[in-house]
Coordinates of C-alpha atoms in Angstrom, one line a residue:
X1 CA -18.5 -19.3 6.3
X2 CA -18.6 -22.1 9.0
X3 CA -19.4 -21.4 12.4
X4 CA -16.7 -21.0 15.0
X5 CA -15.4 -21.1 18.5
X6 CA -14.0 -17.6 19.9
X7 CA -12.2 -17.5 22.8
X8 CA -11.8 -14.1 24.1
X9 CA -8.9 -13.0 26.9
X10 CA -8.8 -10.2 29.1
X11 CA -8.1 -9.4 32.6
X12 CA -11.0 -6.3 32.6
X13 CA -14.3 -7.9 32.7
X14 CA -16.2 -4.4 30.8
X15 CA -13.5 -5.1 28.0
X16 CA -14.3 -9.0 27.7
X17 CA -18.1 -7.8 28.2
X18 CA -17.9 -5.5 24.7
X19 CA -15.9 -7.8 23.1
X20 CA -18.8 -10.6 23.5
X21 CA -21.5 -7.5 22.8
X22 CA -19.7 -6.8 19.5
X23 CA -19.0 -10.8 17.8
X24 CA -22.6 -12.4 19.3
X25 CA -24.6 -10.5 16.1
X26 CA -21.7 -12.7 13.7
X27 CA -23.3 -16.1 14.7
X28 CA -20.1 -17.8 16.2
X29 CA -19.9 -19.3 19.4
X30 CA -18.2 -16.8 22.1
X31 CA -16.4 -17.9 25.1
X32 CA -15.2 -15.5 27.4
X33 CA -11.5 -16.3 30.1
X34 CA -10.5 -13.6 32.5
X35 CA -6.7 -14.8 32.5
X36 CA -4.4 -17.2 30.9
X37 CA -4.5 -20.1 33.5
X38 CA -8.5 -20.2 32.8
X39 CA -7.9 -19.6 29.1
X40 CA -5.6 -22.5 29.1
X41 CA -8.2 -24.6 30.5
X42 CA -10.7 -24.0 28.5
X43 CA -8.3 -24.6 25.5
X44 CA -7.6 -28.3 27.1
X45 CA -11.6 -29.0 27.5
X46 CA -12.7 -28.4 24.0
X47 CA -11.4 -27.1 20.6
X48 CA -11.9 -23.0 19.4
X49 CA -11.1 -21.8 15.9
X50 CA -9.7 -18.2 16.9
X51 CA -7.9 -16.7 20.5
X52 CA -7.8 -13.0 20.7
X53 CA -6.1 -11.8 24.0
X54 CA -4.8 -8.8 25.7
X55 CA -1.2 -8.5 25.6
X56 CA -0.7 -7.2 29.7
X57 CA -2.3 -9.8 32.1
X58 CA -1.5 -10.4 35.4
X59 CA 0.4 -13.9 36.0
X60 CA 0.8 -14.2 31.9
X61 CA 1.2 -12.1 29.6
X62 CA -0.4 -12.7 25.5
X63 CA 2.4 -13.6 23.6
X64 CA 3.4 -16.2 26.6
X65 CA -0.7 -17.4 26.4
X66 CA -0.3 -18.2 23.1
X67 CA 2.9 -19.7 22.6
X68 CA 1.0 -22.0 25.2
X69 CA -1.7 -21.9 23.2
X70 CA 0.0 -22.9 20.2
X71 CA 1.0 -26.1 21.8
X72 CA -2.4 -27.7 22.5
X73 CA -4.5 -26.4 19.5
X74 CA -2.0 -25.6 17.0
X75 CA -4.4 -25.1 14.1
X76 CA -6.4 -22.2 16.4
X77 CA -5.9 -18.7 15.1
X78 CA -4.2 -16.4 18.2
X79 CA -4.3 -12.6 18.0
X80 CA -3.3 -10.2 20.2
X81 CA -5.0 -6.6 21.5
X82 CA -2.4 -4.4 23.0
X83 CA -1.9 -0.6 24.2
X84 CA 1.5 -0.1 23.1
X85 CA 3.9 -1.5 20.3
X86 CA 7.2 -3.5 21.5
X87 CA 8.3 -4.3 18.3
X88 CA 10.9 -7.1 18.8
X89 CA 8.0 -8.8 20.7
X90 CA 5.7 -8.5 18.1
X91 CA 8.4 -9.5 15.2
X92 CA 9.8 -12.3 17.1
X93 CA 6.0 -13.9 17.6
X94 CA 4.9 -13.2 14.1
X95 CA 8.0 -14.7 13.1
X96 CA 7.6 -17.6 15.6
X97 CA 4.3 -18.4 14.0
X98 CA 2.5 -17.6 17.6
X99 CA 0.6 -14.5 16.6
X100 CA -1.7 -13.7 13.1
X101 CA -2.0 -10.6 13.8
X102 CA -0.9 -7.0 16.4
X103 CA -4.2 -4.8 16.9
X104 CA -4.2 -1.7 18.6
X105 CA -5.7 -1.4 21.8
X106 CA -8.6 0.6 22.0
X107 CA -9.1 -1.1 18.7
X108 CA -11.9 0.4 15.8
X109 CA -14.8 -2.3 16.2
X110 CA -14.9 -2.4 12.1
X111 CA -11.9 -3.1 11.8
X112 CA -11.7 -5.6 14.4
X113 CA -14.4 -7.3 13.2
X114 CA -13.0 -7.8 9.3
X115 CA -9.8 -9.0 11.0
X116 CA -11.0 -12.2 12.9
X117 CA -13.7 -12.4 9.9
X118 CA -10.5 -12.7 7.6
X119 CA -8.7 -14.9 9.9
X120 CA -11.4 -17.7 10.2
X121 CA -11.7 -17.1 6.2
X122 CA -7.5 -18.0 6.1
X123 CA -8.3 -20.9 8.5
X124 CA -11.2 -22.6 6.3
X125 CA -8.9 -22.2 3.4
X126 CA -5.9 -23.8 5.5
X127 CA -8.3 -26.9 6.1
X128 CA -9.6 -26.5 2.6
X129 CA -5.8 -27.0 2.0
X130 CA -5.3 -29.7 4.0
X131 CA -8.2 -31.3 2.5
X132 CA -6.4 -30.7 -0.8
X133 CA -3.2 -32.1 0.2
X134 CA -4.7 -35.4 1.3
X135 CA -6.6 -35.3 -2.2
X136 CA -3.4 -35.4 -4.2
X137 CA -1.6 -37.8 -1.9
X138 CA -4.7 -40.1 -2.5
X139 CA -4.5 -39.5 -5.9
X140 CA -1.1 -39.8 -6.8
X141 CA -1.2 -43.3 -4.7
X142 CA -3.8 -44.4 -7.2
X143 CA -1.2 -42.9 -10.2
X144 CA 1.5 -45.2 -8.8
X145 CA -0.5 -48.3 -8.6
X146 CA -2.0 -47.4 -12.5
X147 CA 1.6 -47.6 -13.9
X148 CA 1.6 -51.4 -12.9
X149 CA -1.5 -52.1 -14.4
X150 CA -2.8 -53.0 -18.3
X151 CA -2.1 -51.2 -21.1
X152 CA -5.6 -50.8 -21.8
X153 CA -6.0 -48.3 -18.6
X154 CA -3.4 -45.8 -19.7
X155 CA -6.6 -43.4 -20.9
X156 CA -7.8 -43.8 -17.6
X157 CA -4.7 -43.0 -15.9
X158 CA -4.1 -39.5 -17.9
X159 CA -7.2 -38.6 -17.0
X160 CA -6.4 -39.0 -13.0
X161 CA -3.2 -37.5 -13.9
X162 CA -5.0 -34.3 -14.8
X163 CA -6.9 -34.5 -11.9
X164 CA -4.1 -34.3 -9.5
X165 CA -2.6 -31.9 -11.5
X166 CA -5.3 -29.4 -10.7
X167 CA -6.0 -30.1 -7.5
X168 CA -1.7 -29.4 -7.2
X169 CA -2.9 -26.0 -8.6
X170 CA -5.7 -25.7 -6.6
X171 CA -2.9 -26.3 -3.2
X172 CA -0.7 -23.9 -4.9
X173 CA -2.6 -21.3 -5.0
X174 CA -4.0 -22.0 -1.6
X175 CA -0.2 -21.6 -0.1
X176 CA 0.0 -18.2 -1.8
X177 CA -3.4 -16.9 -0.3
X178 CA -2.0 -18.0 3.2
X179 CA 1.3 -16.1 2.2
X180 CA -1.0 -13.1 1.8
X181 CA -2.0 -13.2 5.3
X182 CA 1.5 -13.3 6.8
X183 CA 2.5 -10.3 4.5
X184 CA -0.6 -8.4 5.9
X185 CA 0.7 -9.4 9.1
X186 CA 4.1 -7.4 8.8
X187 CA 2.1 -4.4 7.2
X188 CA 0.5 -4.7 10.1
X189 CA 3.1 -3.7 12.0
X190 CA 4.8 -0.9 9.9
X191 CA 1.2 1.3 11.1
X192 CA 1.8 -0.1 14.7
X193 CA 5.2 1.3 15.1
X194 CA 4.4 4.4 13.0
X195 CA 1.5 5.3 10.6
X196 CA 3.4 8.0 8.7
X197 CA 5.4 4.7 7.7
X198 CA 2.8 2.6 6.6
X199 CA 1.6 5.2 4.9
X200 CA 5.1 5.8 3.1
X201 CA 5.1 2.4 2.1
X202 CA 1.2 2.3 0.8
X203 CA 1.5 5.0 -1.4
X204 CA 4.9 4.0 -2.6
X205 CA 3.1 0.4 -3.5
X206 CA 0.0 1.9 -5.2
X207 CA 2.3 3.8 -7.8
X208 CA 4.1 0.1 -8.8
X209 CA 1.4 -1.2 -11.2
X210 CA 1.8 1.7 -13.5
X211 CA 5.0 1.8 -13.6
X212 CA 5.8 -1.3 -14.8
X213 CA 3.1 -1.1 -17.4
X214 CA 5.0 2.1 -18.9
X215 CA 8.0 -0.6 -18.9
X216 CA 6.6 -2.6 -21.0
X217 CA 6.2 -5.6 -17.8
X218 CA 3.6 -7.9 -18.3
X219 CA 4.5 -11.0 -15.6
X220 CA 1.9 -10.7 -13.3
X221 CA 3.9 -12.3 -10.7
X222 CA 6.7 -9.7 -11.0
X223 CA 4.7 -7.1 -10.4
X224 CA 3.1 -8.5 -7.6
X225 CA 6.5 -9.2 -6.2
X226 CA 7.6 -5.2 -6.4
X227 CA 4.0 -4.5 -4.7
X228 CA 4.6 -6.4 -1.7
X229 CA 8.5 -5.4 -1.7
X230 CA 7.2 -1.9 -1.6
X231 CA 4.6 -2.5 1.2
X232 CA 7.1 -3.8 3.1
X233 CA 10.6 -2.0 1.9
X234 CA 11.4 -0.1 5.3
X235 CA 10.1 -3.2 7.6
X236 CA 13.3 -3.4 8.9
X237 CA 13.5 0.7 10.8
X238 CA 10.4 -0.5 13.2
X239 CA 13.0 -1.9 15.6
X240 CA 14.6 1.7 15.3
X241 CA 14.1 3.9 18.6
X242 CA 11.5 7.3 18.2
X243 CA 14.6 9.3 18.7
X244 CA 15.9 8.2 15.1
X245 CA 13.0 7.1 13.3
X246 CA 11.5 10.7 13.8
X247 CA 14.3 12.3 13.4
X248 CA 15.0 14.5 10.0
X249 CA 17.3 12.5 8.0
X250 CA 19.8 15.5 7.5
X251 CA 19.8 15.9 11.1
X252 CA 21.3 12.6 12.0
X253 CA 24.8 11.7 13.6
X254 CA 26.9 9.5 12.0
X255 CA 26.4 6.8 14.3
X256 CA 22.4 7.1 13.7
X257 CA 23.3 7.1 10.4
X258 CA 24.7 3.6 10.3
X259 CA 21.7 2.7 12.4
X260 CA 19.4 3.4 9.2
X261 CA 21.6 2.0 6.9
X262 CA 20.7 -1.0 8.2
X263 CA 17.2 -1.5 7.9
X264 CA 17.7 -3.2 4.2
X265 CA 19.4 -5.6 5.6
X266 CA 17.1 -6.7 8.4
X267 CA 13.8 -5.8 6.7
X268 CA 15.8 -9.0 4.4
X269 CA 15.9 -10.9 7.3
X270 CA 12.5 -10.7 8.2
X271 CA 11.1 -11.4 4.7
X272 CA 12.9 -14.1 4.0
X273 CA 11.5 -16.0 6.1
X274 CA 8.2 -16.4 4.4
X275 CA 8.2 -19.0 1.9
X276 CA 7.8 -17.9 -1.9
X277 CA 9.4 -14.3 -1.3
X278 CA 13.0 -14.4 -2.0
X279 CA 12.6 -12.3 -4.9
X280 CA 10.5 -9.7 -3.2
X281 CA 13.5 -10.3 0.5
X282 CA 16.1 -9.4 -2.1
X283 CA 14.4 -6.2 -3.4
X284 CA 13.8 -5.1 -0.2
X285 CA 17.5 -5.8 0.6
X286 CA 18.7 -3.9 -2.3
X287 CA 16.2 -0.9 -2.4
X288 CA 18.9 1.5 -1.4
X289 CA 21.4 0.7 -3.9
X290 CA 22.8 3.0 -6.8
X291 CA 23.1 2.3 -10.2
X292 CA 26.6 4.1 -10.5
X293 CA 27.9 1.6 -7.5
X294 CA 27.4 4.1 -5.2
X295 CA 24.2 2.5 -2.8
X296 CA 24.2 0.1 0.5
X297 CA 24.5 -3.0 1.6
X298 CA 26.3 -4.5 -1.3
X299 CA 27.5 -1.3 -4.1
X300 CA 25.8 -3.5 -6.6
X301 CA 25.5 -1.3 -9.9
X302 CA 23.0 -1.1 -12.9
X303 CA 21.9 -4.4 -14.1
X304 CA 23.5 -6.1 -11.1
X305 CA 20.6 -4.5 -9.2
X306 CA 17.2 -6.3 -9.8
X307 CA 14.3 -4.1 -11.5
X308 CA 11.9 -4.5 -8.6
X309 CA 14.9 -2.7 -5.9
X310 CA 15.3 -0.1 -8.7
X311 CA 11.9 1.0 -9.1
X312 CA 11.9 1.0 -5.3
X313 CA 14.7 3.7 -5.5
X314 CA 12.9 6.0 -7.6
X315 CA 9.9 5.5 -6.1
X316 CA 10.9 6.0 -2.5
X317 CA 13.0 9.1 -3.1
X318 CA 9.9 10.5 -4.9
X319 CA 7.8 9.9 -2.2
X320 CA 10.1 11.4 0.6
X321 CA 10.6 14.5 -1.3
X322 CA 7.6 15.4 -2.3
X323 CA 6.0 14.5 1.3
X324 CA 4.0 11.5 -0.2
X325 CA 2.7 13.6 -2.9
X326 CA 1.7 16.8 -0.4
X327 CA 4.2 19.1 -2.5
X328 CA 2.4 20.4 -6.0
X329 CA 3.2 22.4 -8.5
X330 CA 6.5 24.2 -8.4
X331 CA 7.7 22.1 -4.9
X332 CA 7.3 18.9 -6.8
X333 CA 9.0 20.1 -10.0
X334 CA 12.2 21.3 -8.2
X335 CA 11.9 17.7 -6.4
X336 CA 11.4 16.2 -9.8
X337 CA 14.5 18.0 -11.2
X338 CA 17.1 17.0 -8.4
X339 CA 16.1 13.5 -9.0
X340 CA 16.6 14.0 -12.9
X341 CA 20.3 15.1 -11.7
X342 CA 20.5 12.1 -10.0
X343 CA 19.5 9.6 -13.0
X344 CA 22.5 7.4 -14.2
X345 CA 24.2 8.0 -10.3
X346 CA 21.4 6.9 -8.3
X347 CA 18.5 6.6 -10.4
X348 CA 17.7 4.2 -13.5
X349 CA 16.9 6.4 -16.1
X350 CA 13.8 4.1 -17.5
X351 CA 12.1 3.8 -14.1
X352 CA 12.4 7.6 -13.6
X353 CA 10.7 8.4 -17.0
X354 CA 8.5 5.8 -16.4
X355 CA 7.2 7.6 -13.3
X356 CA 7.1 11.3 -14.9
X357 CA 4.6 9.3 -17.2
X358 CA 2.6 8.0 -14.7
X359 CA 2.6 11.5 -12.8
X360 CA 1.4 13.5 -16.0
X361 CA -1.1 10.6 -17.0
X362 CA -2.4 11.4 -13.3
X363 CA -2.3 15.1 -13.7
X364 CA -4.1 14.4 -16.4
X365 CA -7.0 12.3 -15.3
X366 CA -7.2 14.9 -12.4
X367 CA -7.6 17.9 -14.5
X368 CA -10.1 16.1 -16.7
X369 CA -12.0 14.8 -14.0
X370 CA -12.4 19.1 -12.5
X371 CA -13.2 20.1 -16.2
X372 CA -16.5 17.3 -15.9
X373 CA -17.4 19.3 -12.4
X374 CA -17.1 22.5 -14.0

């Protein structure tokens, strides 16, 4: 990796002194601002690769720095350290393309570290990419002025063709790398607002691969569509207040009720705004919908309701009534059984067998793998 520029903000000088401690050993160049006005300065005298600031300063806050920030050196990375999690902040700058990433403030020095090494990683790749992009522009240039040339070049022209057409490939999957980094983004802040959330949604993910092997789905990019839809299927409750988000479901008033009902929808909204995912926006959208008709937001029924959002129904049901997989034995069998009421009414009948298969195949493995200790 190519060196780089920090530039580290904070208002306490023992935090800005272990922050410069911890990155010196990783070879970049470290330059330290005790507030926004001086952080802004430095930004105007000479270019840095990443900006990490707290979020509470006196004068100016960390979102405000960077939206700053982002004007003068709009290619610099800007993350922010902060002590508690206001969500609609933290949406509304991810979403405003301000912030890469939320971190928790005190922060684990690991895994501070792998997030501003991955960070400069997306940022060579986005200047790889713009490298890339000039490549084909150059190239297909030279393609245009070919066509008007002698017949006798047309081998010559194929092969540039070619050329381009792999360096298109090259961009394209350059785009979906940087996609990854604003998905991780949102993940992000699912543990911020709650980690029994994330957690929901991680386990619920890990269990999508084998699923739609035992349906017989091959397209890689389908499944990696359900994986992130699942990672980020309840995206839309952290906006919801403690008082209903940890609240027992069954316990809820009617207007709370309606409150969580909504969270498809926005978690939609959110998505959808990242290029390339309207497939995984709309499964996240429909994750809650029946296949008799019965479901939210849109009563869409069987087929109507896209495989991805009906795995996610199965899926997320199992994993909230079993406790993310805490139940055994006899707890998860009567869990399993109320679900098999359910199939044809809420659940898709393949998807459901298709996860008794995966759960045996694991009891399986498991039981082997305590016979090989014994």
């Amino acid at each position: 990796m190519a060196k780089h520029t920090l530039l580290f903000v904070d208002d306490e000088e023992n935090i800005l002194k272990a922050l410069a401690r911890m990155f010196h050993r990783t070879g970049h160049e470290i330059v330290l601002a005790r507030n926004g006005a001086e952080a802004l300065r430095v930004l105007q005298e000479r270019p840095v690769s990443l900006i990490l600031s707290d979020q509470r300063m006196p004068g100016m806050s960390g979102t405000e720095l960077l939206a700053r920030a982002r004007e003068l050196q709009p290619e610099a990375v800007r993350i922010i350290l902060t002590g508690y999690a206001d969500a609609k902040a933290a949406m509304d700058a991810i979403n405003d393309g301000r912030v890469y990433r939320f971190l928790p403030k005190p922060w684990d020095d690991r895994a501070l570290l792998e997030v501003v090494e991955e960070a400069l990683a997306d940022l060579d790749l986005k200047r790889e990419n713009a490298r890339l992009q000039e490549q084909v522009r150059r190239q297909n240039e030279e393609l245009r002025e070919l066509n008007a040339t002698l017949e006798r070049r047309v081998l010559e022209r194929t092969n540039e063709l070619q050329m381009a057409l792999k360096l298109s490939e090259e961009l394209n999957e350059n785009l979906r790398k940087q996609n990854l980094a604003t998905i991780k983004a949102f993940a992000s802040l699912l543990d911020l607002r709650s980690q029994a959330l994330g957690a929901h949604c991680r386990r619920v993910a890990a269990l999508i691969p084998g699923i739609y092997g035992r349906l017989g789905m091959r397209d890689r990019a389908a499944v990696q569509d359900a994986v992130v839809a699942a990672l980020l299927h309840d995206i839309g409750k952290i906006g919801l207040p403690d008082a209903i988000l940890l609240k027992d479901p069954a316990h809820l008033g009617s207007n709370e009720r309606e409150e969580v009902r909504r969270h498809p929808v926005l978690g939609e909204g959110q998505i959808q705004v990242i290029e390339g995912l309207a497939a995984v926006a709309r499964a996240v959208r429909l994750h809650h919908e029946n296949v008799d008709g019965s479901g939210y937001p849109d009563g869409l029924e069987a087929d109507e309701i896209p495989l991805a959002a009906r795995v996610l129904r199965v899926l997320d049901a199992y994993d909230h009534l079993t406790r993310g997989g805490a139940r055994k034995g006899a707890e998860e069998r009567l869990a399993l059984e109320a679900m098999d009421r359910q199939v044809g009414r809420k659940f898709d009948g393949a998807v459901f067998n298709a996860l008794l298969d995966v759960l045996e195949e694991r009891k399986d493995a498991y039981d082997a793998s305590r016979e090989r200790k014994v």
